[in-house]
PDB file of C-alpha atoms in Angstrom:
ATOM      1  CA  UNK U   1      -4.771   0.438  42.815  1.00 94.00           C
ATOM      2  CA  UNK U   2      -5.103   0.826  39.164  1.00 98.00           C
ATOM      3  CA  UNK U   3      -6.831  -2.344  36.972  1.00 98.00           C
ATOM      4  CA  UNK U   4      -6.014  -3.034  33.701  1.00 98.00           C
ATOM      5  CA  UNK U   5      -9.034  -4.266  31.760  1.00 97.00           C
ATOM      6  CA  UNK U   6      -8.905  -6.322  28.671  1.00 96.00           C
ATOM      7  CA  UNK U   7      -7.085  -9.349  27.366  1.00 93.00           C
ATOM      8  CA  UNK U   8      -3.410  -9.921  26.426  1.00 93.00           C
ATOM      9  CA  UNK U   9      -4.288 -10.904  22.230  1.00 92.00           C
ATOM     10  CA  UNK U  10      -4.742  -7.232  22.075  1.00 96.00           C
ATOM     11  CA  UNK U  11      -1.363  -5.459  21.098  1.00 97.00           C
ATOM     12  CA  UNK U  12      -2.753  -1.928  22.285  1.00 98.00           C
ATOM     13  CA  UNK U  13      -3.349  -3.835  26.244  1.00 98.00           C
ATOM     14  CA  UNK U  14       0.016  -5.126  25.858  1.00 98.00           C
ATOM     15  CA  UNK U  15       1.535  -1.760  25.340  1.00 98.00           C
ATOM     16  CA  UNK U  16      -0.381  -0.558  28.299  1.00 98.00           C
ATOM     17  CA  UNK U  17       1.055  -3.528  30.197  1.00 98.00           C
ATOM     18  CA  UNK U  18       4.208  -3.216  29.252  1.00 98.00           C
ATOM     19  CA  UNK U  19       4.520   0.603  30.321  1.00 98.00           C
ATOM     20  CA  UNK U  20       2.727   0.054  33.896  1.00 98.00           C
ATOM     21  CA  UNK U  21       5.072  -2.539  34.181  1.00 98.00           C
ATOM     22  CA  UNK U  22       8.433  -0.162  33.335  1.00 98.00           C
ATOM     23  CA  UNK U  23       6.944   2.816  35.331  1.00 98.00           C
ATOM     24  CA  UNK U  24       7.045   0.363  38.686  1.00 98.00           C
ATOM     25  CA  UNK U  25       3.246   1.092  38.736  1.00 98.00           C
ATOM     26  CA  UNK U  26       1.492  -1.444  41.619  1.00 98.00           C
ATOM     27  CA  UNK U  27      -1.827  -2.634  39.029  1.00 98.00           C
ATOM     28  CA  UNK U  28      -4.053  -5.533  38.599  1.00 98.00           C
ATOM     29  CA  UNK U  29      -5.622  -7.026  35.714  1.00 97.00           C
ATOM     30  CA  UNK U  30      -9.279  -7.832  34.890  1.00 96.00           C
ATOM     31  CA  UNK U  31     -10.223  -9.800  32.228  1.00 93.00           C
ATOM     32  CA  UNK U  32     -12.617  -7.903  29.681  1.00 94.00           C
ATOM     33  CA  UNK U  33     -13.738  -9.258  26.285  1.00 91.00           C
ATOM     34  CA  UNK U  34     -13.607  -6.581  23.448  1.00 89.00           C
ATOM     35  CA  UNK U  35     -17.410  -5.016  22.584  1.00 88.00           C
ATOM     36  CA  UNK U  36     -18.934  -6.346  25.562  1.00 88.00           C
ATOM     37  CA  UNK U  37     -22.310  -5.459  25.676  1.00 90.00           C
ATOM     38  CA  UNK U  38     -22.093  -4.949  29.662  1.00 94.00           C
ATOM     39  CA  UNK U  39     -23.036  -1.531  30.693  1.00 95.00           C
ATOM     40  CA  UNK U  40     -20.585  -1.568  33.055  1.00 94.00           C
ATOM     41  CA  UNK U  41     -17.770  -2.026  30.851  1.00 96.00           C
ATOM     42  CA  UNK U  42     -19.803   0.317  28.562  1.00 96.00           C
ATOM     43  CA  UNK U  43     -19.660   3.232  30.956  1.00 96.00           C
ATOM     44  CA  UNK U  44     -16.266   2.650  31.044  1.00 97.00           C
ATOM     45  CA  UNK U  45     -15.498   2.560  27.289  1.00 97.00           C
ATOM     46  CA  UNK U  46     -18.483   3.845  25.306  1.00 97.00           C
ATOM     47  CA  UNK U  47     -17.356   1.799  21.939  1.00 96.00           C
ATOM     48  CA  UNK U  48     -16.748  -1.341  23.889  1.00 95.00           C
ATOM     49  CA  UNK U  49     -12.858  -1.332  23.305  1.00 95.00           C
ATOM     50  CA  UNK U  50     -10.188  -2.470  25.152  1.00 97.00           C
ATOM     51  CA  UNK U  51      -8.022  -1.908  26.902  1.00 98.00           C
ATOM     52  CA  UNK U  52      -9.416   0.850  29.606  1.00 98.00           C
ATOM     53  CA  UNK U  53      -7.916   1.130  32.898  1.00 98.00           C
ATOM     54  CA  UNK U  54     -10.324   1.795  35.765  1.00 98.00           C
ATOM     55  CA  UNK U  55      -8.638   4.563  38.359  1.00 98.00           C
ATOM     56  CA  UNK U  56      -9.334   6.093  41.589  1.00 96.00           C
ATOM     57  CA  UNK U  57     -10.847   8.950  40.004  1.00 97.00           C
ATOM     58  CA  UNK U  58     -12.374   7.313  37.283  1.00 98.00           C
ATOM     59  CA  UNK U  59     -12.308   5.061  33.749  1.00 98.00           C
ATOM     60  CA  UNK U  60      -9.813   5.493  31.234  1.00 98.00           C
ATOM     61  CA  UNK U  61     -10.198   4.256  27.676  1.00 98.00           C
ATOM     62  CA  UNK U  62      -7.854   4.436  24.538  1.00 98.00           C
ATOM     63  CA  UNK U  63      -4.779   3.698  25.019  1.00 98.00           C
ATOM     64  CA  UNK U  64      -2.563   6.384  24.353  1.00 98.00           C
ATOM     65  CA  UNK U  65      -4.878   8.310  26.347  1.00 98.00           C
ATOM     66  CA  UNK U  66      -4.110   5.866  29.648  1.00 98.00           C
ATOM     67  CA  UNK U  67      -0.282   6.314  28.653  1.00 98.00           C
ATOM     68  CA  UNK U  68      -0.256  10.312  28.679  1.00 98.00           C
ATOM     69  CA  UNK U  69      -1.900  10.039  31.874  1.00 98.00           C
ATOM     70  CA  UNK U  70       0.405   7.191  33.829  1.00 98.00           C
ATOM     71  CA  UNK U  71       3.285   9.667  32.337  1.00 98.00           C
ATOM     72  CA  UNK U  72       1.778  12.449  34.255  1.00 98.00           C
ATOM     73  CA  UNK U  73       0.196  10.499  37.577  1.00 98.00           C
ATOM     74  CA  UNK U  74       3.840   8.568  37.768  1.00 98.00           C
ATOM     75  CA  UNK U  75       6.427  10.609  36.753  1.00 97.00           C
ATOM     76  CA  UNK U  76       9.328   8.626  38.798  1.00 97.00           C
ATOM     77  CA  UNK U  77      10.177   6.704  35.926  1.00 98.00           C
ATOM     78  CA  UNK U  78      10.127   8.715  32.956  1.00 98.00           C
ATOM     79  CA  UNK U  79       8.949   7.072  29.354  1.00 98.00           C
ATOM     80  CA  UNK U  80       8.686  10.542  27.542  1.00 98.00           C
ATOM     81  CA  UNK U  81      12.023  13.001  27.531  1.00 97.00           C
ATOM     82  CA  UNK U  82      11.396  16.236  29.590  1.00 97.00           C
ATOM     83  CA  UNK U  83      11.988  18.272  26.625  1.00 97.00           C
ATOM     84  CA  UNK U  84       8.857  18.852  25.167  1.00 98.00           C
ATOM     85  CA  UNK U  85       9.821  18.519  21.436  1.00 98.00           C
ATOM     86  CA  UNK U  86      11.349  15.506  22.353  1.00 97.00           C
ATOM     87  CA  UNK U  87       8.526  14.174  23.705  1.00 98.00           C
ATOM     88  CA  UNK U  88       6.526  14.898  20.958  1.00 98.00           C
ATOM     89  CA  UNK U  89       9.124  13.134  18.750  1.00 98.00           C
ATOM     90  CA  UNK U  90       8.099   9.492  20.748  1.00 98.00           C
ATOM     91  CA  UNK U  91       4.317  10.809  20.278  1.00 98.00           C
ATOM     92  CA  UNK U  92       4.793  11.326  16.880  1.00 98.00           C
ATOM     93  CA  UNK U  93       6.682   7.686  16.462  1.00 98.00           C
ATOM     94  CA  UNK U  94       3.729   6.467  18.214  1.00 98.00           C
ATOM     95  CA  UNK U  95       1.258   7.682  15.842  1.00 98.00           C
ATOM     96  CA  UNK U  96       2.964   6.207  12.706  1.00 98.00           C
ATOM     97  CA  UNK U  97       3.160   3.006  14.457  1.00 98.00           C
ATOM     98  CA  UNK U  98      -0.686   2.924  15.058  1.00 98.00           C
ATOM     99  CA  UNK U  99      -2.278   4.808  12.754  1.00 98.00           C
ATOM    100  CA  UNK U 100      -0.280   4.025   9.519  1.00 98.00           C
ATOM    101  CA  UNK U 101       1.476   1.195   9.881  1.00 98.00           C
ATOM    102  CA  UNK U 102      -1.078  -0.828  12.645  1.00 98.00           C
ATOM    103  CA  UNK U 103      -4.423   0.027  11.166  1.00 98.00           C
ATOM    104  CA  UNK U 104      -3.780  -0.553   7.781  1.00 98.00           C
ATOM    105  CA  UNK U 105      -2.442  -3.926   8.298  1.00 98.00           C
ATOM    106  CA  UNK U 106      -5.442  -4.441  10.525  1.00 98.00           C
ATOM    107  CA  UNK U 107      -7.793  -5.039   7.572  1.00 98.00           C
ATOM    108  CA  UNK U 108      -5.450  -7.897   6.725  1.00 98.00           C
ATOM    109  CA  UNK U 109      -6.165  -9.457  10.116  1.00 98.00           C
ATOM    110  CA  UNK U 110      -9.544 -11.585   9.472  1.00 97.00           C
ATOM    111  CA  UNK U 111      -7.403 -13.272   7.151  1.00 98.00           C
ATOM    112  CA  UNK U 112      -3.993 -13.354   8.850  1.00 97.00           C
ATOM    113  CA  UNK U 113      -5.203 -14.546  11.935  1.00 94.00           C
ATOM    114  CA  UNK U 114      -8.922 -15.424  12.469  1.00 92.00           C
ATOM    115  CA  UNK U 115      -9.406 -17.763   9.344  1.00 92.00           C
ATOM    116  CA  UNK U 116     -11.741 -15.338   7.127  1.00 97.00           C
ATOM    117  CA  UNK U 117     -11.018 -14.114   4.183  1.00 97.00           C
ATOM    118  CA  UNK U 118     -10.636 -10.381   2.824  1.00 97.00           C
ATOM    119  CA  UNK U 119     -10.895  -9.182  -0.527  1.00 98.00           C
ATOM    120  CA  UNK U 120      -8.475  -8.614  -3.247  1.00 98.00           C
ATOM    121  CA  UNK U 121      -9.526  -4.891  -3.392  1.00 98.00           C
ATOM    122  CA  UNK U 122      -8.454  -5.050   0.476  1.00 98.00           C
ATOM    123  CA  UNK U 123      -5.032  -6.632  -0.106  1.00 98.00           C
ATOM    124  CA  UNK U 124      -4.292  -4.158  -2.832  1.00 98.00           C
ATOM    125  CA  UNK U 125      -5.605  -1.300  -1.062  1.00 98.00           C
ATOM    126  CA  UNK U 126      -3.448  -2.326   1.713  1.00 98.00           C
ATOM    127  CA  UNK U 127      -0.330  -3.261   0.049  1.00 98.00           C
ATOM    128  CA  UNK U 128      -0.180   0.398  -1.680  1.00 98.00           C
ATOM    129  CA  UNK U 129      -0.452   2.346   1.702  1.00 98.00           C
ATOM    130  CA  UNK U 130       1.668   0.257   3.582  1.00 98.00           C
ATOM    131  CA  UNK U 131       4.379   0.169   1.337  1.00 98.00           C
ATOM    132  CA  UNK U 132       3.977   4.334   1.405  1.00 98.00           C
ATOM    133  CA  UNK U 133       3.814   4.256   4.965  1.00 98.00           C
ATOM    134  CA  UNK U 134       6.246   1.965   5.713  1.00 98.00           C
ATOM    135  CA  UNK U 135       8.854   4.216   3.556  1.00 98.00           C
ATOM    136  CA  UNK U 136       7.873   7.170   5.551  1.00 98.00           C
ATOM    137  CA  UNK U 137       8.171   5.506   8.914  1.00 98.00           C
ATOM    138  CA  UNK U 138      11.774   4.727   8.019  1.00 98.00           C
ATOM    139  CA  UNK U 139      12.655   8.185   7.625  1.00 98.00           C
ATOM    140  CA  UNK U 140      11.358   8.850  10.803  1.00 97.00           C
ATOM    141  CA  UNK U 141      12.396   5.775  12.934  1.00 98.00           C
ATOM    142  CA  UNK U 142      15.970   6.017  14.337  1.00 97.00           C
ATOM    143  CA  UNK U 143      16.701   2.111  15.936  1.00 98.00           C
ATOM    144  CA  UNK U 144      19.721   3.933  17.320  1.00 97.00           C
ATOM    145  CA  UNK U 145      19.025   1.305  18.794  1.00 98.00           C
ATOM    146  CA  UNK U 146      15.190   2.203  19.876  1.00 98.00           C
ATOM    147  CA  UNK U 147      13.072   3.405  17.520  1.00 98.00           C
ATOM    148  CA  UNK U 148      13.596   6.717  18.880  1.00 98.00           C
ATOM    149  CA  UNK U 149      16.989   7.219  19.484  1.00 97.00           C
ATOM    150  CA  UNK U 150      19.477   6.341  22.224  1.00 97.00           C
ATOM    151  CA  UNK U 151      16.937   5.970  24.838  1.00 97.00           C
ATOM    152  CA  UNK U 152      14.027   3.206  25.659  1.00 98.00           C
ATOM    153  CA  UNK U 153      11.081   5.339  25.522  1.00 98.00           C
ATOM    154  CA  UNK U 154       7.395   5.425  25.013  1.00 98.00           C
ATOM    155  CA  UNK U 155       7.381   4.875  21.239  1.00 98.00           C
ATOM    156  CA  UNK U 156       9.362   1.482  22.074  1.00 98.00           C
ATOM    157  CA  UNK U 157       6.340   0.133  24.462  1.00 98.00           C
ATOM    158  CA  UNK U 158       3.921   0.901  20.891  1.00 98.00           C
ATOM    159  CA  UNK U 159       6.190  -0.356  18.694  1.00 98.00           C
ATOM    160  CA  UNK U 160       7.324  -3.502  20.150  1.00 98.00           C
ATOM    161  CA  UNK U 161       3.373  -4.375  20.525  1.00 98.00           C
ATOM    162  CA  UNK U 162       2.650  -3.824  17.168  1.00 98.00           C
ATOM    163  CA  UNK U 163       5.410  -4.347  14.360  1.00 98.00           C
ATOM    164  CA  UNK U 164       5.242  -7.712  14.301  1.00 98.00           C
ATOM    165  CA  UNK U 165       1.288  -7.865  13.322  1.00 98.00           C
ATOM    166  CA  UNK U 166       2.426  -5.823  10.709  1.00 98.00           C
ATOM    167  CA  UNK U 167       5.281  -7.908   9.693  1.00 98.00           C
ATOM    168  CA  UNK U 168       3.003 -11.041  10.155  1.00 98.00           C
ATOM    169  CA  UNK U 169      -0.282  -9.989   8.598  1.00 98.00           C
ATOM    170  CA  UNK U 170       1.273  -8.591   5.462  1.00 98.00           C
ATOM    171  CA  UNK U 171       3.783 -12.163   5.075  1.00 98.00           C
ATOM    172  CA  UNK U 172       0.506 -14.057   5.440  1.00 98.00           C
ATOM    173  CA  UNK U 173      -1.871 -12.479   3.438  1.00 98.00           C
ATOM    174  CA  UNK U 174       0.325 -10.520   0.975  1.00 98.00           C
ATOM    175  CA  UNK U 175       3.059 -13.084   0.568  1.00 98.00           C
ATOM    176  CA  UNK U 176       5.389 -10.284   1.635  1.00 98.00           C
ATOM    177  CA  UNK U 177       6.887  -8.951   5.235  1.00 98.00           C
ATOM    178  CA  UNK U 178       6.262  -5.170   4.246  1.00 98.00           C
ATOM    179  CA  UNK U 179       8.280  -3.871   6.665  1.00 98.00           C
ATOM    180  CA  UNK U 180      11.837  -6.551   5.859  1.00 98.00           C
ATOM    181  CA  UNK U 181      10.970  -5.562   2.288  1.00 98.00           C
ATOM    182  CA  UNK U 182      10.866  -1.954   3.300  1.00 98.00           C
ATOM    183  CA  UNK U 183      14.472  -1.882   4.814  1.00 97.00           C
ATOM    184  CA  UNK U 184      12.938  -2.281   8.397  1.00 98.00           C
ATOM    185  CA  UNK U 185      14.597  -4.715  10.437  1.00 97.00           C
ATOM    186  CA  UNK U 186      12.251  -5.368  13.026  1.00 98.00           C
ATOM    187  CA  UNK U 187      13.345  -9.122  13.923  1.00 98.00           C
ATOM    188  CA  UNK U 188      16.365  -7.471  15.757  1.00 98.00           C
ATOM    189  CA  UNK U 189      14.992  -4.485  17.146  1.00 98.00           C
ATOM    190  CA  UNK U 190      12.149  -6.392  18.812  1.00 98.00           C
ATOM    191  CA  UNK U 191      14.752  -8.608  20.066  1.00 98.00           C
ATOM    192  CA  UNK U 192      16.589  -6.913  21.707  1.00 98.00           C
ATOM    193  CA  UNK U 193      13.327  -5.160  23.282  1.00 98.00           C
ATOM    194  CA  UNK U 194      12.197  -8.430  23.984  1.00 98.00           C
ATOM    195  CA  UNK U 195      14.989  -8.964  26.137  1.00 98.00           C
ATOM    196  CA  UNK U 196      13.514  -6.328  28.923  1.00 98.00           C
ATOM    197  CA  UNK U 197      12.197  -8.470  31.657  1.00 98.00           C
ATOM    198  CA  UNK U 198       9.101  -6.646  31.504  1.00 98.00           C
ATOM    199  CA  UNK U 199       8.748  -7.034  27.476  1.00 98.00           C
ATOM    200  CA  UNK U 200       9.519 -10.535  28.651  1.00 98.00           C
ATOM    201  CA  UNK U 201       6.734 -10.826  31.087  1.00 98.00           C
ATOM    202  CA  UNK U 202       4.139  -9.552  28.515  1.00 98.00           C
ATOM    203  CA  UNK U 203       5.272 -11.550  26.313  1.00 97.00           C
ATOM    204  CA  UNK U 204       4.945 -14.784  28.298  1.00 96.00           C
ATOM    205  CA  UNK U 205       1.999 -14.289  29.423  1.00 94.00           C
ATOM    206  CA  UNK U 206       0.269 -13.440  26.235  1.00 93.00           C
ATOM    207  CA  UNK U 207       1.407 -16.920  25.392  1.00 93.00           C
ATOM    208  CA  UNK U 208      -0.038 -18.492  28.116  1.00 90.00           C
ATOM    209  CA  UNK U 209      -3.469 -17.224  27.260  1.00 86.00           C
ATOM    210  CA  UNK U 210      -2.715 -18.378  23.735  1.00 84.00           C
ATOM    211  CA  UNK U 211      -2.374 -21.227  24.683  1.00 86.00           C
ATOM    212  CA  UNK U 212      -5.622 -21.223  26.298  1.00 82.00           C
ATOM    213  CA  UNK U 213      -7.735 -20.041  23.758  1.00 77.00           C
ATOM    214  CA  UNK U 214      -6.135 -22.290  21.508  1.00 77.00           C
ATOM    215  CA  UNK U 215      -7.176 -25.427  24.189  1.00 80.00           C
ATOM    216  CA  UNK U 216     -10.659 -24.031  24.671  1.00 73.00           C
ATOM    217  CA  UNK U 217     -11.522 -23.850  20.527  1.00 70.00           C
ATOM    218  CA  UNK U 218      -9.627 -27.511  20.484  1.00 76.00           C
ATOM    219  CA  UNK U 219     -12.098 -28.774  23.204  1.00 78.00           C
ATOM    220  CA  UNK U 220     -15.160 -27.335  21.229  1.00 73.00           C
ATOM    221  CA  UNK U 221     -14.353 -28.474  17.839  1.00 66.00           C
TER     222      UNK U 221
END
């Protein structure tokens, strides 16, 4: 059986989740701090980042990496099309998502969410790109309904992880929801993601160890 290692705050082990979950895939789930300084959990992922997945052959880490290869090791329930430029088209999606929309709002996050601060160069610096990015993502993104067409797909798993911290870190730090102010409506498409049991089942669950967290830091304040 495969084991999911990390924690459900992290969007990226949530998109894992939520494709093992669509795929039918039989998995359990092992709680892993990120940068753990464990050499076991090092061997598995050299930088110390979750999630990894641990398989009979072998670790896995990064995420889309663990994706392409429960696409290929479970191919009963297709996330990806079979056409290959189709497929590339939800791999393409996937990369906006993360790499400019996700990551730049992630420098917002120490403010957003962890109650640091960041700088005004950082706001500004973030604000211009994701204003470009979130421009060019439109072009690209469909919501036909899904973000890639007719079809749930791949790209839907990514993106349903990770608008919102977009959405939410740039409303909280920037005074602004980017991607609303962009022409995005994201409230609706991750609504009616949401309503997926299996979206569902991340989703509660990510709560519950909110929750949790949130009890433990009460207890030690």
């Amino acid at each position: 059986m495969l084991t999911l290692c990390g924690f459900s705050l992290s969007n990226y082990y949530c998109k894992v989740k939520f494709v093992l979950l669509e795929k039918g895939i039989p998995f359990q789930e092992e709680l892993v701090m990120t940068h753990s300084p464990e050499e076991a959990v090092l061997a598995c992922t050299p930088l110390g980042k979750v999630p990894f997945i641990r398989t009979p052959q072998g670790p896995l880490c990064e995420s889309q990496v663990i994706l392409d290869y429960l696409e290929a090791s479970y191919p009963q329930v297709p996330l990806l099309p079979a056409d290959p430029y189709l497929a590339a088209k939800q791999r393409e999606l996937i990369t906006f998502v993360e790499l400019h929309l996700e990551l730049v709002a992630r420098e917002l996050y120490p403010q957003a969410f962890f109650g640091g601060t960041v700088s005004e160069g950082t706001q500004q610096r973030a604000r211009k790109l994701l204003t470009k990015n979130i421009a060019a993502f439109k072009r690209l993104a469909k919501f036909a309904p899904y973000v890639g067409g007719e079809t749930f797909g791949m790209a839907d798993c990514a993106a349903w992880s990770s608008l919102p911290l977009v959405a939410q870190a740039s409303k909280l730090v920037l005074g602004e929801d980017l991607l609303a102010a962009g022409g995005v409506d994201w409230k609706s498409y991750i609504k009616l993601v949401g309503e997926r049991p299996t979206a569902q089942k991340v989703a509660a669950e990510r709560k519950a160890d909110q929750e949790r967290i949130a009890a433990l830091k009460a207890q030690k304040a």
